[in-house]
PDB file of C-alpha atoms in Angstrom:
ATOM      1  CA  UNK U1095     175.895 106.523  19.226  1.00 89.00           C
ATOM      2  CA  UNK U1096     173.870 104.120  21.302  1.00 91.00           C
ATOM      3  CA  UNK U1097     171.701 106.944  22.273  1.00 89.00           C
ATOM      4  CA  UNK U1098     171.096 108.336  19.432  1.00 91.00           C
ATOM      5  CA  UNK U1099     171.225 105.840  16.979  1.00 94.00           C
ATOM      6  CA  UNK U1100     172.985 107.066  13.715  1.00 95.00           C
ATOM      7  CA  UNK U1101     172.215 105.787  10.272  1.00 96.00           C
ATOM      8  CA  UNK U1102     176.457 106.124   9.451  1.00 96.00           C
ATOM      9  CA  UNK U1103     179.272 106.828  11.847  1.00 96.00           C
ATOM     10  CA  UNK U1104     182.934 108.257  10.563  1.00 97.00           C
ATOM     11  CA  UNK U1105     185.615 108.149  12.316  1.00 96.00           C
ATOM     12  CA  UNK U1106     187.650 111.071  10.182  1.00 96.00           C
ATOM     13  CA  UNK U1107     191.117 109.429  11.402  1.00 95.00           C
ATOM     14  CA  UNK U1108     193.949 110.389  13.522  1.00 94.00           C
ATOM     15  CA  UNK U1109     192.361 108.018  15.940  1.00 94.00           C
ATOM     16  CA  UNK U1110     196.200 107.440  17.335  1.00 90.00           C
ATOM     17  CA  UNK U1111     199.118 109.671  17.345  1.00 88.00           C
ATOM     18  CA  UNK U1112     202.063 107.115  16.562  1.00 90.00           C
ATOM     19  CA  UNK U1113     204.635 109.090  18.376  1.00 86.00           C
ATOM     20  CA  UNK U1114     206.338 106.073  17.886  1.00 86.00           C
ATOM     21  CA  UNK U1115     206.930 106.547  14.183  1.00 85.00           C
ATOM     22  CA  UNK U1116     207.294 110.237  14.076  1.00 79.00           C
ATOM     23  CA  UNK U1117     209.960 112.212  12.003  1.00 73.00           C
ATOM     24  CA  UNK U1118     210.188 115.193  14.535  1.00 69.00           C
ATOM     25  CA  UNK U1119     212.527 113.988  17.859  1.00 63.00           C
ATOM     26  CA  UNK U1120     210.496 112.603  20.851  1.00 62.00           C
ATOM     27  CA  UNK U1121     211.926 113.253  24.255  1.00 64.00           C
ATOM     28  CA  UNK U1122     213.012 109.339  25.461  1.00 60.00           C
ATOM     29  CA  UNK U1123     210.884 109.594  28.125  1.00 59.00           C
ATOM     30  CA  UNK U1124     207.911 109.913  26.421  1.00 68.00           C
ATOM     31  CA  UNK U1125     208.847 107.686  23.496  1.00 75.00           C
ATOM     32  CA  UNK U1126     206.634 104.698  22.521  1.00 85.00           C
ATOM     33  CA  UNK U1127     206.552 101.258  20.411  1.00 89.00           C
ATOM     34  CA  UNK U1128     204.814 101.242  17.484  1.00 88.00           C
ATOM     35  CA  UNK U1129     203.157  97.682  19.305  1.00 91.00           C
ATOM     36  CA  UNK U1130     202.239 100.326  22.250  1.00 93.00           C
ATOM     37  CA  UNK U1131     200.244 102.473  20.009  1.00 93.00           C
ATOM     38  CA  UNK U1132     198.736  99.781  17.781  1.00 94.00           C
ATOM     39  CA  UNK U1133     197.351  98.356  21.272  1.00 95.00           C
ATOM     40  CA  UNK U1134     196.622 101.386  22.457  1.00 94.00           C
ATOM     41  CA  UNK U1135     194.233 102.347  19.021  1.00 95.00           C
ATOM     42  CA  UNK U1136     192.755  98.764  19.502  1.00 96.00           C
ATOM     43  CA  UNK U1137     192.233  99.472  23.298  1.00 97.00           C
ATOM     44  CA  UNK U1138     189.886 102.851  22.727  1.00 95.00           C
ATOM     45  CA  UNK U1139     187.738 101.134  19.536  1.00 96.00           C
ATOM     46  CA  UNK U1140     186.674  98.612  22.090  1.00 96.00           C
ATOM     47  CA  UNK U1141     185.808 101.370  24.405  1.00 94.00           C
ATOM     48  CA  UNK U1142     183.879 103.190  21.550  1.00 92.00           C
ATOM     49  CA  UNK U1143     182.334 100.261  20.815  1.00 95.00           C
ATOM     50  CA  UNK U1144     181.025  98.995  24.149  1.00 96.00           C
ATOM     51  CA  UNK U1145     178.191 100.897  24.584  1.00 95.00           C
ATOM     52  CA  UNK U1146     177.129  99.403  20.905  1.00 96.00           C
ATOM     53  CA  UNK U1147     177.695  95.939  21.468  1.00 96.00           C
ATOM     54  CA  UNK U1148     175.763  96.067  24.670  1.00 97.00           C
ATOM     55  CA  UNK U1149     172.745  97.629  22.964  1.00 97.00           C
ATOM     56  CA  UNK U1150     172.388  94.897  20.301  1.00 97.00           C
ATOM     57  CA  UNK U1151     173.068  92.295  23.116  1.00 97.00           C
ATOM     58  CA  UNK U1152     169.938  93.733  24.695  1.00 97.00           C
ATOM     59  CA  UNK U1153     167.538  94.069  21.333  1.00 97.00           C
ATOM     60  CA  UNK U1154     168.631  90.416  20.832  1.00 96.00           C
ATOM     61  CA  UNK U1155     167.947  88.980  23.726  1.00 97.00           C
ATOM     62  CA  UNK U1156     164.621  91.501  23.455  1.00 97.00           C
ATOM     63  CA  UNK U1157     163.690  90.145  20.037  1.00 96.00           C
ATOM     64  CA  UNK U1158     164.145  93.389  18.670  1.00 96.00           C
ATOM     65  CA  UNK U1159     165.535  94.674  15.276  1.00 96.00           C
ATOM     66  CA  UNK U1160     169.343  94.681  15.885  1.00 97.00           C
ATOM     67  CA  UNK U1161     171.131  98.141  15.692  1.00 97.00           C
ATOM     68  CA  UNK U1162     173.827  98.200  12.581  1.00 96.00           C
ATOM     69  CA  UNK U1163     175.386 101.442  11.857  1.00 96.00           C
ATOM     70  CA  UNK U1164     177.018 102.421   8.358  1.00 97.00           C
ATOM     71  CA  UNK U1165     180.569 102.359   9.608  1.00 97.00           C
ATOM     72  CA  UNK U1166     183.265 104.407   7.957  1.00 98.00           C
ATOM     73  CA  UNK U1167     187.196 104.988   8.704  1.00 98.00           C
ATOM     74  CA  UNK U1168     189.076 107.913   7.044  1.00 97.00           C
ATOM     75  CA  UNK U1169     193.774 107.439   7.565  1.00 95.00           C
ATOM     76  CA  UNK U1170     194.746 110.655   9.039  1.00 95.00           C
ATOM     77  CA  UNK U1171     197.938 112.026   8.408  1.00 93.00           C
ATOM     78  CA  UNK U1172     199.430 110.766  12.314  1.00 92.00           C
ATOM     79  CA  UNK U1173     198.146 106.757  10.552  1.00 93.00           C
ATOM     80  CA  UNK U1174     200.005 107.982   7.800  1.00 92.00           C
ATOM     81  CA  UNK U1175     202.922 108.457  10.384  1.00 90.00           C
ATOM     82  CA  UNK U1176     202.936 104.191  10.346  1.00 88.00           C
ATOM     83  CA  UNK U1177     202.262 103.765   7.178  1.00 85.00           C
ATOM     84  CA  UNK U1178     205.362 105.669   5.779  1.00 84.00           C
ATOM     85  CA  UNK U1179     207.361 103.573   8.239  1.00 82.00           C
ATOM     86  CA  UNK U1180     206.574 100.638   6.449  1.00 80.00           C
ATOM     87  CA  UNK U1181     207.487 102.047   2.813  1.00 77.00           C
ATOM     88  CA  UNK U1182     210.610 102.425   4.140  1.00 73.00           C
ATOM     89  CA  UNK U1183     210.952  98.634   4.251  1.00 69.00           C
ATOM     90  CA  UNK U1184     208.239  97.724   1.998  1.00 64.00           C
ATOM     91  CA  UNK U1185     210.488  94.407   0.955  1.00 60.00           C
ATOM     92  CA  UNK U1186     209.727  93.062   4.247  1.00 56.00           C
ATOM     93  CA  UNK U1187     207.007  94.622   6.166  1.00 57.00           C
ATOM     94  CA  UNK U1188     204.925  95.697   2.538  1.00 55.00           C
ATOM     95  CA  UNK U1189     204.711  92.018   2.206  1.00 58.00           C
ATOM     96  CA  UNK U1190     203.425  90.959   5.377  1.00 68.00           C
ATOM     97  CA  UNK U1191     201.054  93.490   6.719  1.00 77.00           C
ATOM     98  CA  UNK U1192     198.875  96.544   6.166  1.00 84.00           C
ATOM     99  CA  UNK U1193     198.449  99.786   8.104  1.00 85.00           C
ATOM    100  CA  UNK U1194     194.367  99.052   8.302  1.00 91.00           C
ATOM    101  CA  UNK U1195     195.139  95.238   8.946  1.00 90.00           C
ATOM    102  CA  UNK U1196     197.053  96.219  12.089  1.00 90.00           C
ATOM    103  CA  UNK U1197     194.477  98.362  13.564  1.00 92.00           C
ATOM    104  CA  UNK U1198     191.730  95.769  12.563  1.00 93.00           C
ATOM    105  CA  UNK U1199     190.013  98.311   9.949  1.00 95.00           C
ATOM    106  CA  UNK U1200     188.934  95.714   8.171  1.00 94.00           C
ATOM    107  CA  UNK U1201     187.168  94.168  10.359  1.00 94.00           C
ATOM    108  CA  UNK U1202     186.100  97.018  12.158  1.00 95.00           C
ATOM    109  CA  UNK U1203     184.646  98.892   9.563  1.00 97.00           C
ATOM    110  CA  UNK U1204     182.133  98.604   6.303  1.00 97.00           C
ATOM    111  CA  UNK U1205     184.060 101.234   4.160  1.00 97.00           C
ATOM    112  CA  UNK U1206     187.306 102.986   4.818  1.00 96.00           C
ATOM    113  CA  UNK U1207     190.199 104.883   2.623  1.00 95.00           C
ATOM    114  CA  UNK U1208     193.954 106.084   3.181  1.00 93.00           C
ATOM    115  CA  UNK U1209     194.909 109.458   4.081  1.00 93.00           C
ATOM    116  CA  UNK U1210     194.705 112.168   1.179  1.00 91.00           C
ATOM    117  CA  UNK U1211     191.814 110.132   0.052  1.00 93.00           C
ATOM    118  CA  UNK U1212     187.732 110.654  -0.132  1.00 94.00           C
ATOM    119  CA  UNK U1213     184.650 108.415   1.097  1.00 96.00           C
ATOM    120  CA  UNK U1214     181.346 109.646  -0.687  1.00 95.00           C
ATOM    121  CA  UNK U1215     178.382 108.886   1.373  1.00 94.00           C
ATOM    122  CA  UNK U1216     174.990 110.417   0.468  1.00 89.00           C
ATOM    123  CA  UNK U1217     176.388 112.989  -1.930  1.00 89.00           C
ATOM    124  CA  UNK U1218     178.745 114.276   0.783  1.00 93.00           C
ATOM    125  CA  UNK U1219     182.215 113.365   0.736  1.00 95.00           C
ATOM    126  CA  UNK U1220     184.463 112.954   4.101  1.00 97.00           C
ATOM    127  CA  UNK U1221     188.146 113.224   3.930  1.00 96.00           C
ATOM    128  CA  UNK U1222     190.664 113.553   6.980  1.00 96.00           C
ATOM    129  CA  UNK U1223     192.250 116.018   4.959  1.00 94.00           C
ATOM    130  CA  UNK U1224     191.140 117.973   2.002  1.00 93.00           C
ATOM    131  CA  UNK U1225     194.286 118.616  -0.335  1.00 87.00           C
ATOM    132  CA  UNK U1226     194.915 120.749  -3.652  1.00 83.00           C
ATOM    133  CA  UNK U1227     195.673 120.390  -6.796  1.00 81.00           C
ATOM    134  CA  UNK U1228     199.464 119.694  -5.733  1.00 81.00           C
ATOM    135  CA  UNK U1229     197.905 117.084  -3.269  1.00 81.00           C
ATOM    136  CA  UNK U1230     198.914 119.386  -0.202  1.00 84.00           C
ATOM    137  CA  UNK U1231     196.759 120.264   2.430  1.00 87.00           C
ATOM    138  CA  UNK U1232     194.338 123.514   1.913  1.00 88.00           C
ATOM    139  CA  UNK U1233     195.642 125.846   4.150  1.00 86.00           C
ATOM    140  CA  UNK U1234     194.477 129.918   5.364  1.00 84.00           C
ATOM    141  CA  UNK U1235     192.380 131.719   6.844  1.00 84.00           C
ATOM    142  CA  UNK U1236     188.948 131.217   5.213  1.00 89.00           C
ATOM    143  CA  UNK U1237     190.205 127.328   4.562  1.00 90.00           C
ATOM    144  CA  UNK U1238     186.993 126.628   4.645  1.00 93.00           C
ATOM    145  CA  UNK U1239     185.270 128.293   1.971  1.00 93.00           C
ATOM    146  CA  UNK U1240     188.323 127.390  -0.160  1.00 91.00           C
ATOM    147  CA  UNK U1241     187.710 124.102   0.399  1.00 93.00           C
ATOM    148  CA  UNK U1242     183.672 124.610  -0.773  1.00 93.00           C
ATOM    149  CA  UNK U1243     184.969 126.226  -3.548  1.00 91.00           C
ATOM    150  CA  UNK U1244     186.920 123.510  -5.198  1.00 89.00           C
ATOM    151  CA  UNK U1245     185.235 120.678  -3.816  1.00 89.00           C
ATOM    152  CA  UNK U1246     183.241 118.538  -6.211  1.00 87.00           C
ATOM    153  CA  UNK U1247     180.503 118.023  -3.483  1.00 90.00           C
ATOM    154  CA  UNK U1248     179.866 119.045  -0.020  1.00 94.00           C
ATOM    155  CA  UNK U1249     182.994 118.237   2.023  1.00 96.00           C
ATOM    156  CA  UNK U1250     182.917 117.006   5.609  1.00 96.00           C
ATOM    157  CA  UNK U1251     186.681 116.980   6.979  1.00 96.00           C
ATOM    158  CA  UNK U1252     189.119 117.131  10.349  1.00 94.00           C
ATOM    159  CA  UNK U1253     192.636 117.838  10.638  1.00 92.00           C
ATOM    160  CA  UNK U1254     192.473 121.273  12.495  1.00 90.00           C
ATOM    161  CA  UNK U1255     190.877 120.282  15.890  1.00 89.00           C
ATOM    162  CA  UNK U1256     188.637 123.176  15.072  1.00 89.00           C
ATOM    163  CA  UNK U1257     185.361 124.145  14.350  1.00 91.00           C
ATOM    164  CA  UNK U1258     183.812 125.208  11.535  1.00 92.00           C
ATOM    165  CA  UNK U1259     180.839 125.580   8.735  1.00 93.00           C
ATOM    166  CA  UNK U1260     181.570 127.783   5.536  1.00 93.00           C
ATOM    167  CA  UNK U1261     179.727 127.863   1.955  1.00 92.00           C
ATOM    168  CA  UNK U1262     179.884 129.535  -1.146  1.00 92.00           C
ATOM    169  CA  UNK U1263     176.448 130.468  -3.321  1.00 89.00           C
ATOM    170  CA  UNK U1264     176.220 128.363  -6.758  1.00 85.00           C
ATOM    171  CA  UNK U1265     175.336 130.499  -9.685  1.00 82.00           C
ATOM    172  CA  UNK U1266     172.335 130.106 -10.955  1.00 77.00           C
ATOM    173  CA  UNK U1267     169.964 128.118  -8.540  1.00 73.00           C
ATOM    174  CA  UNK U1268     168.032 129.786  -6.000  1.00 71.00           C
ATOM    175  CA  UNK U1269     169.054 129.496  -2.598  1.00 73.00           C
ATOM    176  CA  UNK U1270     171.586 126.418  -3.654  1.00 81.00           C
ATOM    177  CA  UNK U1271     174.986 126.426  -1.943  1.00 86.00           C
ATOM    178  CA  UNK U1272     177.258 124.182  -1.408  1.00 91.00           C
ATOM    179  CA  UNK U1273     179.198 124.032   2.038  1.00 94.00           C
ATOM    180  CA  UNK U1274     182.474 122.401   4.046  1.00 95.00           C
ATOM    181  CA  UNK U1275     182.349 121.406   7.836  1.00 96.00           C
ATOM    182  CA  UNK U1276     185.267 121.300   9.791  1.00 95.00           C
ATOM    183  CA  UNK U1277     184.597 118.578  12.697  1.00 93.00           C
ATOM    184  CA  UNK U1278     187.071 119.552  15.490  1.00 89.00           C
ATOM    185  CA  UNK U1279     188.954 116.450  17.496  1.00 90.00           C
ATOM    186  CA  UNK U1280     187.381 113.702  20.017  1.00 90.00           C
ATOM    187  CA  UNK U1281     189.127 114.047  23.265  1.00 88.00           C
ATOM    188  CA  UNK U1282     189.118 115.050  26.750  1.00 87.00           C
ATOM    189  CA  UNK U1283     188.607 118.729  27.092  1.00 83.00           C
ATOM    190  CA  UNK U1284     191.091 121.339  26.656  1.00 79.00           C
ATOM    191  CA  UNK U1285     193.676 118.229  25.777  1.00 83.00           C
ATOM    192  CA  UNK U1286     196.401 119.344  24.063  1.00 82.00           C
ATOM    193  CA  UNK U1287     199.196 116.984  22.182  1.00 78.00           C
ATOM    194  CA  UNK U1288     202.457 118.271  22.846  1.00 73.00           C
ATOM    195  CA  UNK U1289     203.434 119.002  19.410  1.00 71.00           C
ATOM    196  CA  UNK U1290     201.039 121.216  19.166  1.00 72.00           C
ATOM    197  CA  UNK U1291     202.673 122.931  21.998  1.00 67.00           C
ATOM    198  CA  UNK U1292     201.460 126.775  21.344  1.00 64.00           C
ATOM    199  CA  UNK U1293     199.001 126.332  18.208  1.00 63.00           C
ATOM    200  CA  UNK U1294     196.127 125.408  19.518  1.00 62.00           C
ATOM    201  CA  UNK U1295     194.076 128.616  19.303  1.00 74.00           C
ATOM    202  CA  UNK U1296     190.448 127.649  18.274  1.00 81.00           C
ATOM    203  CA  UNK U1297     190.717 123.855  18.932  1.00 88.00           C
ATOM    204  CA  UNK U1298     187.361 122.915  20.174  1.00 90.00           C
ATOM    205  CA  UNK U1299     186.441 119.124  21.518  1.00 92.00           C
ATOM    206  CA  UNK U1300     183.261 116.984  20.832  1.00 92.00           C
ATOM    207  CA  UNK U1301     181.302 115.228  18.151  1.00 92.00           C
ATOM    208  CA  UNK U1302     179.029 116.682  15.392  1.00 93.00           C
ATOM    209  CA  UNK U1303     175.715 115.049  14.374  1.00 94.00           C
ATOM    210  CA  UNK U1304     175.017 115.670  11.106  1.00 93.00           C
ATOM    211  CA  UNK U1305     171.014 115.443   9.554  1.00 93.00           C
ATOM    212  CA  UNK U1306     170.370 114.924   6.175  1.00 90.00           C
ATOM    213  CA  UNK U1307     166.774 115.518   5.372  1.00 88.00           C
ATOM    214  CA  UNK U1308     165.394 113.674   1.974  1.00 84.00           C
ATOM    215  CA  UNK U1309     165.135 117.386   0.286  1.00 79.00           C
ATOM    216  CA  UNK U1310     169.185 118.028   0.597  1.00 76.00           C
ATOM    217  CA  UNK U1311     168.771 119.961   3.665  1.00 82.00           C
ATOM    218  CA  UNK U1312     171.405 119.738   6.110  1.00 87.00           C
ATOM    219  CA  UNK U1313     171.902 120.750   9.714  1.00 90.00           C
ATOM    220  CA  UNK U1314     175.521 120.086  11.642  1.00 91.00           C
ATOM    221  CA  UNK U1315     174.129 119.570  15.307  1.00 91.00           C
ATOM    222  CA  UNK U1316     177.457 120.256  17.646  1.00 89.00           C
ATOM    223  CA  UNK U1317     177.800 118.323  20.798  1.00 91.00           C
ATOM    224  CA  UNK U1318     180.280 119.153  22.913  1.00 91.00           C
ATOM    225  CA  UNK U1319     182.587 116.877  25.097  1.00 90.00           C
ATOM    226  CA  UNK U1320     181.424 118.113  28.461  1.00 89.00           C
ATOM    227  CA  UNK U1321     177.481 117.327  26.833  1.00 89.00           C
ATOM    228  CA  UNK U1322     178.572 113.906  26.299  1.00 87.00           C
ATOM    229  CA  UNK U1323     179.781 113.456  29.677  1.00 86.00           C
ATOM    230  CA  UNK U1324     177.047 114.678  31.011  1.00 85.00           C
ATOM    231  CA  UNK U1325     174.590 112.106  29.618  1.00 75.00           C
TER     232      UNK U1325
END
């Protein structure tokens, strides 16, 4: 981000796993405090944030214009893990705190949403997860141009760990289309959560830049982890 200077950045959530409040059994070894992993998500925004913070400390002290990224958060359905937690007690904890209030969203970010729910942002929309009619996720094989088919606009979304770009013609409009990206997870390569244990065929690790030219054109740049390492 501080080298290439974005115009928005979107963190498409699952930013922690909350093994802590998980409905499948955790081995005791491995288990966690919900206080852990709230920490922990704090802990690795300040890291992602470093690098930013520095620049505009530098263009200040440089009289320059100051560096201020769009910033947006989508829930993911492992936030949602926390979040359900609550509801469970909602006559205590519902009263005193929020799931974005505990992982300083708010403060954090310019625009955010809950899981299951949609940010529009230059006529493209970014969800965690895109869901159906029966609000469940869109699952299958070509997910992704069923996604493009009964999204309203052009749908960026994560959820998979994978990778990829699908579209679907519209009728009547030369060369018009309209397209879903699938922007795999941001982690160290070949990291695999344990319960994904044998499913992790296609995952792929990195960050996507995504241009939007003032005609509607748009190219999904991919940039791998082991690029941004490298630089």
């Amino acid at each position: 981000m501080a080298k290439t200077k974005p115009d928005v950045f979107v963190n498409l959530g699952d930013h922690v796993t909350f093994d802590s409040c998980s409905f499948f059994s955790v081995p005791h070894a491995e288990y966690t405090t919900a206080r852990e992993d709230i920490d922990a998500a704090i802990h690795a925004f300040n890291l992602m944030e470093r690098p930013i913070r520095e620049l505009q400390l530098q263009q200040k002290q440089n009289k320059q214009r100051i560096y201020r990224p769009l910033r947006a958060f989508l829930g993911g359905n492992h936030e949602d893990r926390l979040n359900r937690r609550m509801q469970d007690d909602e006559q205590v904890l519902g009263s005193l705190v929020t799931l974005f209030g505990l992982l300083d969203i708010y403060d954090r970010f310019d625009l955010h949403c809950g899981y299951r729910e949609y940010l529009t942002i230059d006529g493209i929309s970014y969800t965690h997860c895109p869901v159906n009619g029966r609000r469940q996720p869109i699952t299958g094989v070509n997910r992704g141009r069923g996604i493009a088919m009964q999204s309203q606009h052009n749908t960026v979304y994560g959820h998979t760990h994978k990778r990829d770009f699908s579209s679907v013609p519209l009728l009547g409009n030369a060369n018009a289309s309209k397209w879903a990206l699938n922007v795999p997870m941001f982690s160290d390569q070949e990291h695999v959560e344990k319960y994904a244990k044998d499913g992790t065929t296609g995952w792929a690790y990195g960050a996507t830049e995504l241009l939007i030219y003032e005609d509607g054109t748009t190219i999904d740049k991919w940039i791998s982890m082991q690029e941004l390492k490298e630089c």
